[in-house]
Backbone as a printed PyTorch tensor [residue, N CA C, xyz], in Angstrom:
tensor([[[  0.4760,   3.2390, -10.9450],
         [ -0.4660,   2.4660, -10.1570],
         [ -1.8640,   3.0380, -10.3820]],

        [[ -2.7930,   2.1730, -10.7140],
         [ -4.1740,   2.5560, -10.9730],
         [ -4.8590,   2.9490,  -9.6640]],

        [[ -5.2320,   4.2240,  -9.5290],
         [ -5.8330,   4.6940,  -8.2800],
         [ -7.1850,   4.0540,  -8.0010]],

        [[ -7.8690,   3.5870,  -9.0360],
         [ -9.1330,   2.8900,  -8.8430],
         [ -8.9510,   1.4990,  -8.2490]],

        [[ -7.7140,   1.0190,  -8.2400],
         [ -7.4130,  -0.3110,  -7.7110],
         [ -6.8370,  -0.2480,  -6.2940]],

        [[ -6.8580,   0.9310,  -5.6780],
         [ -6.3020,   1.0870,  -4.3310],
         [ -7.4040,   0.8850,  -3.2940]],

        [[ -7.1550,  -0.0510,  -2.3830],
         [ -8.1080,  -0.3350,  -1.3050],
         [ -7.7870,   0.4720,  -0.0530]],

        [[ -6.5060,   0.5460,   0.3050],
         [ -6.0930,   1.2220,   1.5340],
         [ -4.6430,   1.6710,   1.3910]],

        [[ -4.2860,   2.7360,   2.1180],
         [ -2.9120,   3.2400,   2.1260],
         [ -2.4710,   3.3880,   3.5770]],

        [[ -1.2570,   2.9130,   3.8640],
         [ -0.7030,   2.9860,   5.2170],
         [  0.6990,   3.5780,   5.1690]],

        [[  1.0880,   4.2080,   6.2750],
         [  2.4770,   4.6330,   6.4160],
         [  3.3470,   3.4050,   6.6270]],

        [[  4.6190,   3.5180,   6.2910],
         [  5.5580,   2.4310,   6.5540],
         [  5.9420,   2.4360,   8.0240]],

        [[  6.1710,   1.2570,   8.5720],
         [  6.7070,   1.1680,   9.9300],
         [  8.1880,   1.5450,   9.8670]],

        [[  8.7890,   1.7850,  11.0180],
         [ 10.2150,   2.1070,  11.0340],
         [ 11.0420,   0.9680,  10.4560]],

        [[ 10.6490,  -0.2600,  10.7550],
         [ 11.3650,  -1.4210,  10.2230],
         [ 11.2510,  -1.4710,   8.7010]],

        [[ 10.0620,  -1.2340,   8.1700],
         [  9.8790,  -1.2320,   6.7200],
         [ 10.6940,  -0.1200,   6.0690]],

        [[ 10.7290,   1.0490,   6.6930],
         [ 11.5400,   2.1400,   6.1520],
         [ 13.0120,   1.7440,   6.0980]],

        [[ 13.4880,   1.0740,   7.1480],
         [ 14.8750,   0.6310,   7.1760],
         [ 15.1750,  -0.3930,   6.0970]],

        [[ 14.2710,  -1.3530,   5.9110],
         [ 14.4580,  -2.3600,   4.8670],
         [ 14.4240,  -1.7310,   3.4790]],

        [[ 13.5250,  -0.7710,   3.2830],
         [ 13.4520,  -0.0830,   1.9970],
         [ 14.7370,   0.6880,   1.7340]],

        [[ 15.2110,   1.4260,   2.7260],
         [ 16.4570,   2.1810,   2.5760],
         [ 17.6010,   1.2470,   2.1970]],

        [[ 17.7010,   0.1380,   2.9260],
         [ 18.7830,  -0.8160,   2.6560],
         [ 18.6810,  -1.3800,   1.2430]],

        [[ 17.4640,  -1.6970,   0.8010],
         [ 17.3120,  -2.2770,  -0.5360],
         [ 17.5970,  -1.2630,  -1.6390]],

        [[ 17.3510,   0.0210,  -1.3660],
         [ 17.5930,   1.0500,  -2.3800],
         [ 19.0560,   1.4740,  -2.4640]],

        [[ 19.7680,   1.3820,  -1.3580],
         [ 21.1080,   1.9680,  -1.3130],
         [ 22.2350,   0.9720,  -1.0710]],

        [[ 21.9780,  -0.3140,  -1.2540],
         [ 23.0570,  -1.2950,  -1.1590],
         [ 23.2500,  -1.9560,  -2.5140]],

        [[ 24.4420,  -2.4820,  -2.7200],
         [ 24.7520,  -3.1070,  -4.0020],
         [ 23.9860,  -4.4070,  -4.2010]],

        [[ 23.8310,  -5.1920,  -3.1540],
         [ 23.1220,  -6.4670,  -3.2610],
         [ 21.6220,  -6.2010,  -3.2460]],

        [[ 20.9570,  -6.5130,  -4.3300],
         [ 19.5160,  -6.2500,  -4.4410],
         [ 18.6700,  -7.4740,  -4.1120]],

        [[ 19.2990,  -8.5590,  -3.6670],
         [ 18.5350,  -9.7900,  -3.4610],
         [ 18.4760, -10.2370,  -2.0000]],

        [[ 18.8120,  -9.3610,  -1.0680],
         [ 18.8360,  -9.7540,   0.3420],
         [ 17.5000, -10.2780,   0.8470]],

        [[ 16.4120,  -9.6650,   0.4380],
         [ 15.1020, -10.0320,   0.9630],
         [ 14.1710, -10.5380,  -0.1350]],

        [[ 14.7420, -10.9850,  -1.2130],
         [ 13.9640, -11.5140,  -2.3300],
         [ 14.1330, -13.0240,  -2.3490]],

        [[ 13.0530, -13.7270,  -2.1120],
         [ 13.1080, -15.1850,  -2.0690],
         [ 12.2110, -15.7270,  -3.1740]],

        [[ 12.7870, -16.5310,  -4.0150],
         [ 12.0450, -17.1350,  -5.1090],
         [ 12.2110, -18.6400,  -5.0070]],

        [[ 11.1410, -19.3550,  -5.2160],
         [ 11.1880, -20.8110,  -5.0940],
         [ 10.7110, -21.4630,  -6.3820]],

        [[ 11.2770, -22.6070,  -6.6600],
         [ 10.8600, -23.4240,  -7.7890],
         [ 10.5370, -24.8040,  -7.2400]],

        [[  9.3950, -25.3240,  -7.6240],
         [  8.9680, -26.6330,  -7.1480],
         [  8.6900, -27.5420,  -8.3340]],

        [[  9.0220, -28.7930,  -8.1750],
         [  8.7020, -29.7890,  -9.1870],
         [  7.5590, -30.6390,  -8.6460]],

        [[  6.4780, -30.7010,  -9.4020],
         [  5.2980, -31.4410,  -8.9800],
         [  5.2410, -32.7420,  -9.7690]],

        [[  5.1490, -33.8370,  -9.0530],
         [  5.0180, -35.1420,  -9.7000],
         [  3.5420, -35.4540,  -9.8580]],

        [[  3.1870, -35.9840, -11.0060],
         [  1.7890, -36.3160, -11.2600],
         [  1.0920, -35.1970, -12.0100]],

        [[ -0.2090, -35.3000, -12.1040],
         [ -1.0060, -34.3180, -12.8420],
         [ -1.3600, -33.1350, -11.9500]],

        [[ -1.3780, -31.9660, -12.5460],
         [ -1.7480, -30.7470, -11.8330],
         [ -2.9000, -30.0890, -12.5680]],

        [[ -3.9560, -29.7970, -11.8480],
         [ -5.0720, -29.0560, -12.4260],
         [ -4.7000, -27.5770, -12.3530]],

        [[ -4.2120, -27.0530, -13.4690],
         [ -3.6920, -25.6840, -13.5140],
         [ -4.7730, -24.6760, -13.1480]],

        [[ -5.9910, -24.8910, -13.6170],
         [ -7.0840, -23.9660, -13.3130],
         [ -7.3390, -23.8960, -11.8060]],

        [[ -7.3830, -25.0350, -11.1320],
         [ -7.5930, -25.0500,  -9.6810],
         [ -6.4110, -24.4290,  -8.9490]],

        [[ -5.2190, -24.6600,  -9.4620],
         [ -4.0190, -24.0750,  -8.8630],
         [ -4.0930, -22.5500,  -8.9120]],

        [[ -4.4330, -22.0130, -10.0750],
         [ -4.5610, -20.5550, -10.2170],
         [ -5.6960, -20.0100,  -9.3460]],

        [[ -6.8180, -20.7090,  -9.2950],
         [ -7.9350, -20.2770,  -8.4510],
         [ -7.5410, -20.2650,  -6.9790]],

        [[ -6.7120, -21.2140,  -6.5710],
         [ -6.2240, -21.2460,  -5.1830],
         [ -5.3970, -20.0070,  -4.8720]],

        [[ -4.5120, -19.6370,  -5.8000],
         [ -3.7190, -18.4280,  -5.6070],
         [ -4.6130, -17.1980,  -5.5760]],

        [[ -5.5920, -17.1370,  -6.4730],
         [ -6.5210, -15.9980,  -6.4880],
         [ -7.2560, -15.8780,  -5.1590]],

        [[ -7.6940, -17.0100,  -4.5990],
         [ -8.3900, -17.0130,  -3.3120],
         [ -7.4870, -16.4600,  -2.2080]],

        [[ -6.2430, -16.9270,  -2.1660],
         [ -5.3060, -16.4470,  -1.1430],
         [ -5.0430, -14.9530,  -1.2920]],

        [[ -4.9090, -14.4890,  -2.5240],
         [ -4.6550, -13.0680,  -2.7660],
         [ -5.8220, -12.2130,  -2.2690]],

        [[ -7.0420, -12.6860,  -2.4710],
         [ -8.1990, -11.9180,  -2.0200],
         [ -8.3630, -11.9790,  -0.5060]],

        [[ -7.9950, -13.0800,   0.1050],
         [ -8.1990, -13.2570,   1.5440],
         [ -7.1910, -12.4700,   2.3800]],

        [[ -5.9440, -12.4010,   1.9370],
         [ -4.8790, -11.8090,   2.7450],
         [ -4.3470, -10.5210,   2.1120]],

        [[ -4.6330,  -9.3930,   2.7810],
         [ -4.2010,  -8.0790,   2.2900],
         [ -2.7030,  -8.0120,   2.0190]],

        [[ -1.9220,  -8.6700,   2.8570],
         [ -0.4710,  -8.5780,   2.7320],
         [  0.0020,  -9.0760,   1.3630]],

        [[ -0.7280,  -9.9960,   0.7590],
         [ -0.3480, -10.5120,  -0.5570],
         [ -0.7080,  -9.5490,  -1.6860]],

        [[ -1.5210,  -8.5450,  -1.3640],
         [ -1.8890,  -7.5250,  -2.3520],
         [ -1.2460,  -6.1760,  -2.0340]],

        [[ -0.2760,  -6.1840,  -1.1440],
         [  0.3410,  -4.9380,  -0.6970],
         [  1.6190,  -4.6590,  -1.4650]],

        [[  1.7580,  -3.4080,  -1.8750],
         [  2.9570,  -2.9630,  -2.5800],
         [  3.5190,  -1.7490,  -1.8510]],

        [[  4.8090,  -1.5530,  -1.9580],
         [  5.4510,  -0.3480,  -1.4280],
         [  5.7050,   0.5650,  -2.6150]],

        [[  5.2480,   1.7910,  -2.5080],
         [  5.4530,   2.7330,  -3.6030],
         [  6.0020,   4.0460,  -3.0600]],

        [[  6.8070,   4.7000,  -3.8640],
         [  7.3800,   5.9990,  -3.4900],
         [  6.7290,   7.0590,  -4.3660]],

        [[  6.1160,   8.0490,  -3.7220],
         [  5.4800,   9.1250,  -4.4770],
         [  6.5440,  10.0730,  -5.0180]],

        [[  6.5730,  10.2900,  -6.3210],
         [  7.5830,  11.1870,  -6.8950],
         [  7.4780,  12.6170,  -6.3660]],

        [[  6.2600,  13.0640,  -6.0660],
         [  6.0680,  14.4480,  -5.6220],
         [  6.7120,  14.7250,  -4.2720]],

        [[  6.7020,  13.7310,  -3.3740],
         [  7.2400,  13.9490,  -2.0300],
         [  8.4710,  13.0970,  -1.7280]],

        [[  8.6710,  12.0240,  -2.5040],
         [  9.7630,  11.1040,  -2.2190],
         [  9.4710,  10.1990,  -1.0390]],

        [[  8.2480,  10.2520,  -0.5500],
         [  7.8550,   9.4650,   0.6200],
         [  7.2760,   8.1160,   0.1920]],

        [[  7.6040,   7.0750,   0.9590],
         [  7.1370,   5.7260,   0.6470],
         [  5.8780,   5.3910,   1.4400]],

        [[  5.0020,   4.6040,   0.8180],
         [  3.7420,   4.1900,   1.4220],
         [  3.4810,   2.7210,   1.1240]],

        [[  2.7250,   2.0740,   2.0220],
         [  2.1970,   0.7350,   1.7530],
         [  0.8450,   0.9310,   1.0830]],

        [[  0.6530,   0.3110,  -0.0430],
         [ -0.6070,   0.4300,  -0.7580],
         [ -1.2110,  -0.9620,  -0.9040]],

        [[ -2.4020,  -1.1400,  -0.3340],
         [ -3.1200,  -2.4060,  -0.4760],
         [ -4.0100,  -2.2770,  -1.7050]],

        [[ -3.8010,  -3.1680,  -2.6490],
         [ -4.5630,  -3.1370,  -3.8910],
         [ -5.8430,  -3.9580,  -3.7560]],

        [[ -6.8780,  -3.5370,  -4.4580],
         [ -8.1260,  -4.3060,  -4.4610],
         [ -7.9200,  -5.6300,  -5.1900]],

        [[ -7.2310,  -5.5630,  -6.2990],
         [ -6.9690,  -6.7530,  -7.1140],
         [ -5.5030,  -6.7800,  -7.4930]],

        [[ -4.9210,  -7.9460,  -7.4030],
         [ -3.5350,  -8.1170,  -7.8220],
         [ -3.3860,  -9.5370,  -8.3410]],

        [[ -2.8690,  -9.6540,  -9.5410],
         [ -2.6810, -10.9730, -10.1290],
         [ -1.2320, -11.3970,  -9.9620]],

        [[ -1.0580, -12.6690,  -9.7000],
         [  0.2780, -13.2190,  -9.5760],
         [  0.5600, -14.0320, -10.8370]],

        [[  1.7830, -13.9320, -11.3140],
         [  2.1640, -14.6750, -12.5080],
         [  2.7530, -16.0180, -12.0970]],

        [[  2.1480, -17.0710, -12.5880],
         [  2.6340, -18.4210, -12.3190],
         [  2.9270, -19.0650, -13.6670]],

        [[  4.1750, -19.4210, -13.8750],
         [  4.5760, -20.0310, -15.1440],
         [  4.6430, -21.5430, -15.0150]],

        [[  4.1940, -22.2310, -16.0610],
         [  4.2370, -23.6890, -16.0970],
         [  5.0300, -24.1330, -17.3030]]])
């Protein structure tokens, strides 16, 4: 993780720690992973679509937040990134 791209760092809540533990130590890795596919009828302005996602990412910290575990301590943290790009395939 690029340290120059870090905006803020927070401790995990107890609930987040529990969810992280469960995701790391259970066989099913998809309990809290939700992926959606949508079919759009008509024309789509891809540039405007991507700009809309970029706007949302900049406006809402939660969309730029990652959970990372520091190798030195083994402790997990919430890291809010300054910039984060989302991959949208067409």
